[in-house]
Tab-separated table of C-alpha atoms in Angstrom:
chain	number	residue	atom	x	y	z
A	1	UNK	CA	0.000	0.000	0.000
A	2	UNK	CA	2.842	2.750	1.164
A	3	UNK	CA	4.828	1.314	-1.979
A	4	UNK	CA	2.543	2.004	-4.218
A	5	UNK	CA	1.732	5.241	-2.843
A	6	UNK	CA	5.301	6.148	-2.734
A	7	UNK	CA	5.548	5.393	-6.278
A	8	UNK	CA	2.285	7.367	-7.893
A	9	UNK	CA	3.878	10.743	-6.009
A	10	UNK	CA	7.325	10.135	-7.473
A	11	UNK	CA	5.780	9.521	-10.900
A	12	UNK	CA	3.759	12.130	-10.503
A	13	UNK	CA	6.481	14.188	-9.670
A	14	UNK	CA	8.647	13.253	-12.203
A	15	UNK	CA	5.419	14.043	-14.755
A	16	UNK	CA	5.081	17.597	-13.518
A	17	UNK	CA	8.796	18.081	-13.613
A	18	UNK	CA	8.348	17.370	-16.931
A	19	UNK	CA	5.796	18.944	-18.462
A	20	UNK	CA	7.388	22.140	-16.201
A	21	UNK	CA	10.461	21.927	-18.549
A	22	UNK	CA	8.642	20.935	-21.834
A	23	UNK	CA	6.424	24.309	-20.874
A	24	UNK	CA	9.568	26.688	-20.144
A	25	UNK	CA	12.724	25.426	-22.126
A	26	UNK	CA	12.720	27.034	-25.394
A	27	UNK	CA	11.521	24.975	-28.957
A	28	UNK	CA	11.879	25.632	-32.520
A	29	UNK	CA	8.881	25.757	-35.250
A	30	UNK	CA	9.847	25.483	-39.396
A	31	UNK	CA	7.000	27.671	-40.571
A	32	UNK	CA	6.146	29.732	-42.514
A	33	UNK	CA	4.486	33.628	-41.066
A	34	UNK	CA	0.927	33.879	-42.577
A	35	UNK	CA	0.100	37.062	-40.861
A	36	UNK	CA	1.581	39.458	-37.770
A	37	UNK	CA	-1.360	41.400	-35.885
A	38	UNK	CA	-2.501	42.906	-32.458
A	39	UNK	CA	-5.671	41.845	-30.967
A	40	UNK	CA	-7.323	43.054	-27.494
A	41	UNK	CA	-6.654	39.942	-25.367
A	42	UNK	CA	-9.150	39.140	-22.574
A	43	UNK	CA	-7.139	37.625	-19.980
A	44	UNK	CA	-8.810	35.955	-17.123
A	45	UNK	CA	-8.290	32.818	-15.259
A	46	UNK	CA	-5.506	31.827	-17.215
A	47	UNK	CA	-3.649	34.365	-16.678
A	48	UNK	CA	-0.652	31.969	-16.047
A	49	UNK	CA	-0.384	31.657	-19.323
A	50	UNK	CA	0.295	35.364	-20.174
A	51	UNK	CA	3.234	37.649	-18.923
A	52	UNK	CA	2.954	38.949	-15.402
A	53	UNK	CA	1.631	42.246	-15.699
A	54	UNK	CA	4.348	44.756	-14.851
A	55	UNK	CA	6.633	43.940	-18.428
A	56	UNK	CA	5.611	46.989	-20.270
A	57	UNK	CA	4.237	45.657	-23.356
A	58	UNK	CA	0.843	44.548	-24.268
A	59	UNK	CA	-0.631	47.584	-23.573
A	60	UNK	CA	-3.270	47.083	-20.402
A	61	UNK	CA	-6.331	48.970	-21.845
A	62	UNK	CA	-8.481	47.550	-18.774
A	63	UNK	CA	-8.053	46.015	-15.844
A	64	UNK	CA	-8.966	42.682	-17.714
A	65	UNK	CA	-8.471	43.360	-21.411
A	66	UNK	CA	-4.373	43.172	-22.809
A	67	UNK	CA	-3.248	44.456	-26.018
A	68	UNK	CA	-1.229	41.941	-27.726
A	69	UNK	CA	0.847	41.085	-30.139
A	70	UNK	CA	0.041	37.984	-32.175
A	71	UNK	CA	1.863	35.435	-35.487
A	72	UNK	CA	-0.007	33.156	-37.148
A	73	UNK	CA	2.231	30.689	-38.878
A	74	UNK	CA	1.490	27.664	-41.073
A	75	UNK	CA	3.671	24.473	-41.097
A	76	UNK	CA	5.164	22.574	-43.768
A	77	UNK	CA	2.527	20.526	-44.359
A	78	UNK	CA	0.301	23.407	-45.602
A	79	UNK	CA	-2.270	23.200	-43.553
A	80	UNK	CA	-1.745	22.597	-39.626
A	81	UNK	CA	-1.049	26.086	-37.860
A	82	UNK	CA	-0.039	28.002	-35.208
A	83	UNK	CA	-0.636	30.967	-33.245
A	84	UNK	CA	2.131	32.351	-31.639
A	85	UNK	CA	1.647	35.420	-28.893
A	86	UNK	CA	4.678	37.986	-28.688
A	87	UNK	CA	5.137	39.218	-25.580
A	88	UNK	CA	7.640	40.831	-22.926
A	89	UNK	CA	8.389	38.255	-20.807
A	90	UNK	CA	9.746	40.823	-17.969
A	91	UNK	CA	12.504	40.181	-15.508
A	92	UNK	CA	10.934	36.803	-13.159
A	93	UNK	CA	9.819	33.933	-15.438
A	94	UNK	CA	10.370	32.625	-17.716
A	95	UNK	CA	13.805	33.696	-17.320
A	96	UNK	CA	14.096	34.967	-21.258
A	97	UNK	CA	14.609	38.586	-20.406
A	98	UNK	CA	13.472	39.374	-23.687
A	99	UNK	CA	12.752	43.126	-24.398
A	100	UNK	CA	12.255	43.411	-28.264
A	101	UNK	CA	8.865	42.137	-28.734
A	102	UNK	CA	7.673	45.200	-31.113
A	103	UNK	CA	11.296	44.720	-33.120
A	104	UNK	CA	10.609	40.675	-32.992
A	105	UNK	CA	7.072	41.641	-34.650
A	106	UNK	CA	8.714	44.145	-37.110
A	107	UNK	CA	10.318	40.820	-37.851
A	108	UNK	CA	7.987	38.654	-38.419
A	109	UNK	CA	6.019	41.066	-40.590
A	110	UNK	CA	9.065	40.980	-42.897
A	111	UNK	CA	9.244	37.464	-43.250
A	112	UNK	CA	5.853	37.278	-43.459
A	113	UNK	CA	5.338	35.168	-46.841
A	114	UNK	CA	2.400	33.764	-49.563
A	115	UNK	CA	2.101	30.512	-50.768
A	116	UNK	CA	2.630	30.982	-54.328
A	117	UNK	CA	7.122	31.905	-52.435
A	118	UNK	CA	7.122	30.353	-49.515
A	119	UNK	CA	9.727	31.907	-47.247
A	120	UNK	CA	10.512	29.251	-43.917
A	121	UNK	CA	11.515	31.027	-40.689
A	122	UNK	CA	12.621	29.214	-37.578
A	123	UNK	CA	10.237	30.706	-34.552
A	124	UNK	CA	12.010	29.642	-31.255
A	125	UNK	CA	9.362	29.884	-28.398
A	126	UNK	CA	8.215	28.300	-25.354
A	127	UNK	CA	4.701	27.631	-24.047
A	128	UNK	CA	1.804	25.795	-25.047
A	129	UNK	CA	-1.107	26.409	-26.896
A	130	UNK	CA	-4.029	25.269	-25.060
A	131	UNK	CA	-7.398	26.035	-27.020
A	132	UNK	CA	-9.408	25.470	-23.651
A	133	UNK	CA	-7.440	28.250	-22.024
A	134	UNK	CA	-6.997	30.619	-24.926
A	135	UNK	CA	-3.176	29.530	-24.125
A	136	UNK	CA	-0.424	30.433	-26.828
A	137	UNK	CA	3.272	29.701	-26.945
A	138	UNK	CA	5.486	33.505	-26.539
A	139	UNK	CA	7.767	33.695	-29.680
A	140	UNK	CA	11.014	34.722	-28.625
A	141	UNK	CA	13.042	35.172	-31.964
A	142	UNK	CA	12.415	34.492	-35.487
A	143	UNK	CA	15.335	33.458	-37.802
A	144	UNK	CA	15.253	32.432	-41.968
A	145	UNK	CA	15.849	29.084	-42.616
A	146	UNK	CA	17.132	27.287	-45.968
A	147	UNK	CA	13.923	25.075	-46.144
A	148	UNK	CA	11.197	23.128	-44.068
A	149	UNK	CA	13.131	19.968	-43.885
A	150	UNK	CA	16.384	22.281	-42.157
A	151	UNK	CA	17.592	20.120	-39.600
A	152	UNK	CA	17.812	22.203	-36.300
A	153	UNK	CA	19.813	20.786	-32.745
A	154	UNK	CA	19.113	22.169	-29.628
A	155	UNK	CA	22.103	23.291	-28.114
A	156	UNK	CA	20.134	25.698	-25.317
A	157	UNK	CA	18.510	22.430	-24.169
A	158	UNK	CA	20.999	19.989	-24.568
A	159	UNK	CA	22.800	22.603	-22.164
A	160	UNK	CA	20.433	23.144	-19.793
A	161	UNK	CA	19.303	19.441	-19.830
A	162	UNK	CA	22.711	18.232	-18.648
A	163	UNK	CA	23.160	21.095	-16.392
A	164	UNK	CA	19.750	20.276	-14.469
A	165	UNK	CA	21.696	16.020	-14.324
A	166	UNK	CA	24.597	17.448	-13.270
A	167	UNK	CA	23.010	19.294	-10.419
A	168	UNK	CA	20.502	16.701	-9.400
A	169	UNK	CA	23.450	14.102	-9.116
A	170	UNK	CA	25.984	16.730	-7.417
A	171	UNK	CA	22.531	16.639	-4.289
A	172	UNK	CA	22.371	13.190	-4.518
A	173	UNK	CA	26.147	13.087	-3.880
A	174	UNK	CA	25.978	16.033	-1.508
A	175	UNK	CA	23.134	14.217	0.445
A	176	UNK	CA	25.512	11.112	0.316
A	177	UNK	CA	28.118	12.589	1.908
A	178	UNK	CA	26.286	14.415	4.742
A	179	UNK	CA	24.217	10.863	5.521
A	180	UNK	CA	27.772	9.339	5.286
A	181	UNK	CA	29.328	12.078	7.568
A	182	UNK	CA	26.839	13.941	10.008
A	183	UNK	CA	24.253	11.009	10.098
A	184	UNK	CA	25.613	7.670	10.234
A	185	UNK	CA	28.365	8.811	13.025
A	186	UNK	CA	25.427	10.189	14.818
A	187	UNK	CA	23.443	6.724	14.707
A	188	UNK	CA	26.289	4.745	15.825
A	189	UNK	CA	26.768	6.908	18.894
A	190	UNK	CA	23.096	6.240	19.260
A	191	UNK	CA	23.130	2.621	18.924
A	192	UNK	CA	25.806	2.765	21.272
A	193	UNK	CA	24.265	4.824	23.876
A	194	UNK	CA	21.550	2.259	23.804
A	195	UNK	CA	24.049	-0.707	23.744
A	196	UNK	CA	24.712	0.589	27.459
A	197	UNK	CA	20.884	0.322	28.565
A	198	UNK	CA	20.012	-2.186	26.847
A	199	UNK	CA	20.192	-3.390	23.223
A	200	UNK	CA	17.681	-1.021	21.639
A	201	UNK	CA	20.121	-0.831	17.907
A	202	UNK	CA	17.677	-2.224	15.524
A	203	UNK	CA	14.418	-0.065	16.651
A	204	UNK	CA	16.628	2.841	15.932
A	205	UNK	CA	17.690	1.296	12.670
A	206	UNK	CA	14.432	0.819	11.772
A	207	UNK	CA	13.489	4.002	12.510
A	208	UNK	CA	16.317	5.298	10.591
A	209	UNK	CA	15.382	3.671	7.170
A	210	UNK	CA	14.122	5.852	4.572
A	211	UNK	CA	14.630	9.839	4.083
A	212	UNK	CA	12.563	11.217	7.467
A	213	UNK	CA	13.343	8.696	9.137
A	214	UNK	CA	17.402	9.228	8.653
A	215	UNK	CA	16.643	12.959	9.353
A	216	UNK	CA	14.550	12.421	12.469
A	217	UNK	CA	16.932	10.023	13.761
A	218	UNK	CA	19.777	12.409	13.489
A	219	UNK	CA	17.822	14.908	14.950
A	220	UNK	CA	17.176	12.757	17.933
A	221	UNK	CA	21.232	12.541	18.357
A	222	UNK	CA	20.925	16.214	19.380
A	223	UNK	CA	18.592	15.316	22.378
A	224	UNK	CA	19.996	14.972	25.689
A	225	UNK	CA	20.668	11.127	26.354
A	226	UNK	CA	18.820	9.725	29.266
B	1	UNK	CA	12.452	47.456	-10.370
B	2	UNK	CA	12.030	44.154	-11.955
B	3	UNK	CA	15.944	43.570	-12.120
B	4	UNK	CA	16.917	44.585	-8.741
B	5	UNK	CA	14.275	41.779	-7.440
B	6	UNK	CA	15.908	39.291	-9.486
B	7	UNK	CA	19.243	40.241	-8.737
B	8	UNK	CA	18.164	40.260	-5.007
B	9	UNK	CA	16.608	36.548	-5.346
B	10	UNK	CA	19.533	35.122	-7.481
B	11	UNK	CA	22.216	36.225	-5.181
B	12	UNK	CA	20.329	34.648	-2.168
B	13	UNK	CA	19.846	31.472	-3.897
B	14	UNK	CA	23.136	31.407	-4.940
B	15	UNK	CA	24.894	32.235	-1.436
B	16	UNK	CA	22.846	29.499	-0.409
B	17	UNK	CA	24.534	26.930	-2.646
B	18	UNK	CA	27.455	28.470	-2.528
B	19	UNK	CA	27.676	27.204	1.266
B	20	UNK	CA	26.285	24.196	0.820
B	21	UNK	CA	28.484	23.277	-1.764
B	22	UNK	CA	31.834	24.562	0.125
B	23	UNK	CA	30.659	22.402	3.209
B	24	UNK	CA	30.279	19.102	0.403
B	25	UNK	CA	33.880	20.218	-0.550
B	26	UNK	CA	35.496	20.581	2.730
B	27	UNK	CA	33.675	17.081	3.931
B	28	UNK	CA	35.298	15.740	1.018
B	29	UNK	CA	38.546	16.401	1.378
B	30	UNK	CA	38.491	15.919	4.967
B	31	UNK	CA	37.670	12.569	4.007
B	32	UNK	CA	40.042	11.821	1.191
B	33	UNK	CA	43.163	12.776	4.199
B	34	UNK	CA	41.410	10.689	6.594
B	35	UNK	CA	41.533	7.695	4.416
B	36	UNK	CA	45.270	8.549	3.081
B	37	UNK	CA	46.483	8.109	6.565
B	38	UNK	CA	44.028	5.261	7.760
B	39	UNK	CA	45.561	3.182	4.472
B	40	UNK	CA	48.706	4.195	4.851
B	41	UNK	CA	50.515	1.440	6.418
B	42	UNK	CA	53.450	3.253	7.501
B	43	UNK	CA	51.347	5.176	9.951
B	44	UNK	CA	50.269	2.335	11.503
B	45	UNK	CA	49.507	2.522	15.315
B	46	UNK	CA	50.625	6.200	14.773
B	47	UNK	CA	49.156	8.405	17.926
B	48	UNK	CA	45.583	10.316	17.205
B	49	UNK	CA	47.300	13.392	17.968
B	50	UNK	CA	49.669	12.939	14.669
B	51	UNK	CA	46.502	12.415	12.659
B	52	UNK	CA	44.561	14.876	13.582
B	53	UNK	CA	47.219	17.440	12.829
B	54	UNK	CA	47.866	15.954	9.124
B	55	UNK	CA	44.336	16.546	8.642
B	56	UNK	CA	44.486	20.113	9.651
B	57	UNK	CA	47.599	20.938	7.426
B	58	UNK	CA	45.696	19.106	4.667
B	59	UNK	CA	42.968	21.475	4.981
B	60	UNK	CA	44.886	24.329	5.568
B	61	UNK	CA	46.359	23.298	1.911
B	62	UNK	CA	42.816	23.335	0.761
B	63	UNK	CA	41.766	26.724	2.040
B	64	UNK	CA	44.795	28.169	-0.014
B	65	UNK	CA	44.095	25.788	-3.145
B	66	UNK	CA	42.734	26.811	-6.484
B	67	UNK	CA	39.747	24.177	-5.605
B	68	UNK	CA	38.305	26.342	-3.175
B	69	UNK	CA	38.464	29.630	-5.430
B	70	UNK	CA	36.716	27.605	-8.286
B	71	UNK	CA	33.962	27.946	-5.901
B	72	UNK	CA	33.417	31.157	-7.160
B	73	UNK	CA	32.228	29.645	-10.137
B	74	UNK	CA	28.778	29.364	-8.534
B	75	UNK	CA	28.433	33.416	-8.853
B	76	UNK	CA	30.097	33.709	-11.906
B	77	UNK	CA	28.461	31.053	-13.922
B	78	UNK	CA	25.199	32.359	-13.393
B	79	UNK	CA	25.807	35.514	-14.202
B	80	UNK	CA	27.320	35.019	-17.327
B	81	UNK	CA	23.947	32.868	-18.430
B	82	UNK	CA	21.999	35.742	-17.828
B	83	UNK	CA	24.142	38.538	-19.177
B	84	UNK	CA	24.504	35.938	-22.633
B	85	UNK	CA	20.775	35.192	-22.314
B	86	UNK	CA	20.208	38.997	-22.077
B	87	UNK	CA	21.962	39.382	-25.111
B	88	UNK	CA	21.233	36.702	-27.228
B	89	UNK	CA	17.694	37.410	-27.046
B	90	UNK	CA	17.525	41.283	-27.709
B	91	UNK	CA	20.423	42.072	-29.871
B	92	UNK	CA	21.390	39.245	-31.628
């Protein structure tokens, strides 16, 4: 029962972990810009899914209503789209610290391209869009690309990505080392201690198994001994 | 304002790991000397005084070393990402 309990939160942790990074880290679309316009944005509820509200652009023209920057794009295959919003993202998060959204827009309006000459851009953004929550991914930069088949590799991620193993091993090493040095000494002077009364060792081991328990029996070191 | 926030918040965090990290260093190394002289069979039924003071000059070696410096890393890194970050997405 605790197993299994134990084992939905850490998969459920792992799956908002995820879908944390696959929302923030940046991605790249092959399309091609249809159109580059600003529409009054109601923004309610989800406002999670819009800048914070001190960045400066999209102009607040009510307490509810935003004035935003939008692209629509089109993908290779001609007919599945996407609509892209092109905000400030400000100076919290997402940490992009982007600034240029009416020269990113001045952009895409240049790029923008017909059918009849196709011209493919690259539109690196992050976000999701989410229909149900009038949700759209923030473009961040727009670049021309030879084609839609270019072949594009994520450096930023494949950065970041390692970075966020490296640090999660260098606290499961850290961790390692403090349980090896501050909390294992600690036990044995407790199973010790208890030697003397009476041999009490393995209800304090068991105690000890697992995360709290390590910490709580630690803790318990600090405790005058009877 | 937004950047002095930021600022304020990053440099917290990082302080924060900048400790915990130099403790993880210093634990390790304190380790590493006690195990150099516990397997070193010359030093065999050496007195605990002896030991304790090879540990000390070890880690008096260690607070001069270029190890601990790299520790400065953890503001520096950062930094850069965000100045680079900064610039790559508004001027390049």
């Amino acid at each position: 029962m605790w197993t299994k309990i134990k084992w939905g939160l850490r998969i459920l942790a792992v799956l908002i972990a995820g879908l944390f990074l696959h929302y923030t880290l940046p991605q790249r679309d092959v399309v091609q810009i249809i159109n580059t316009y600003n529409k009054n944005t109601p923004i309610g509820g989800n406002w999670m899914f819009y800048s914070i509200e001190d960045t400066g652009t999209g102009v607040e023209t009510s307490a509810t209503i935003r004035d935003i920057r939008f692209i629509d794009a089109v993908y290779a295959d001609g007919t599945s789209v996407m609509v892209y919003r092109n905000e400030d993202t400000g100076w919290f998060w997402p940490p992009y610290f982007k600034w240029d959204s009416s020269t990113l827009q001045a952009q895409a309006q240049n790029l923008k391209s017909d059918k009849a000459a196709p011209k493919w851009v690259a539109i690196t953004h992050y976000g999701w869009r989410l229909a149900i929550f009038s949700a759209f991914p923030n473009a961040v930069s727009v670049t021309p690309v030879d084609g839609p088949d270019v072949r594009l590799i994520p450096w930023v991620n494949i950065l970041l990505l390692s970075f966020l193993a490296f640090a999660i091993f260098m606290v499961r090493k850290m961790w390692l080392q403090f349980r090896e040095r501050m909390v294992d000494p600690a036990l044995a002077d407790v199973g010790e201690g208890f030697d003397a009364v009476g041999n009490r060792v393995e209800t304090v081991r068991k105690e000890a198994r697992g995360f709290v328990g390590r910490v709580g029996a630690w803790l318990n070191t600090w405790r005058a001994k009877k | 304002m937004g950047w002095l926030r930021l600022a304020f918040v990053l440099y917290v965090a990082l302080t924060i790991i900048y400790f915990v990290t130099s403790l993880y260093s210093r634990s390790v190394r304190q380790e590493k000397l006690e195990k150099a002289w516990d397997t070193d069979p010359t030093r065999e039924g050496a007195p605990e005084g002896e030991r304790a003071a090879f540990v000390d000059a070890g880690m008096q070696a260690y607070d001069k070393g270029l190890k601990k410096r790299l520790l400065w890393l953890i503001y520096i890194l950062p930094t850069i990402g965000f100045l680079t970050t900064i610039y790559f997405v508004n001027w390049h």
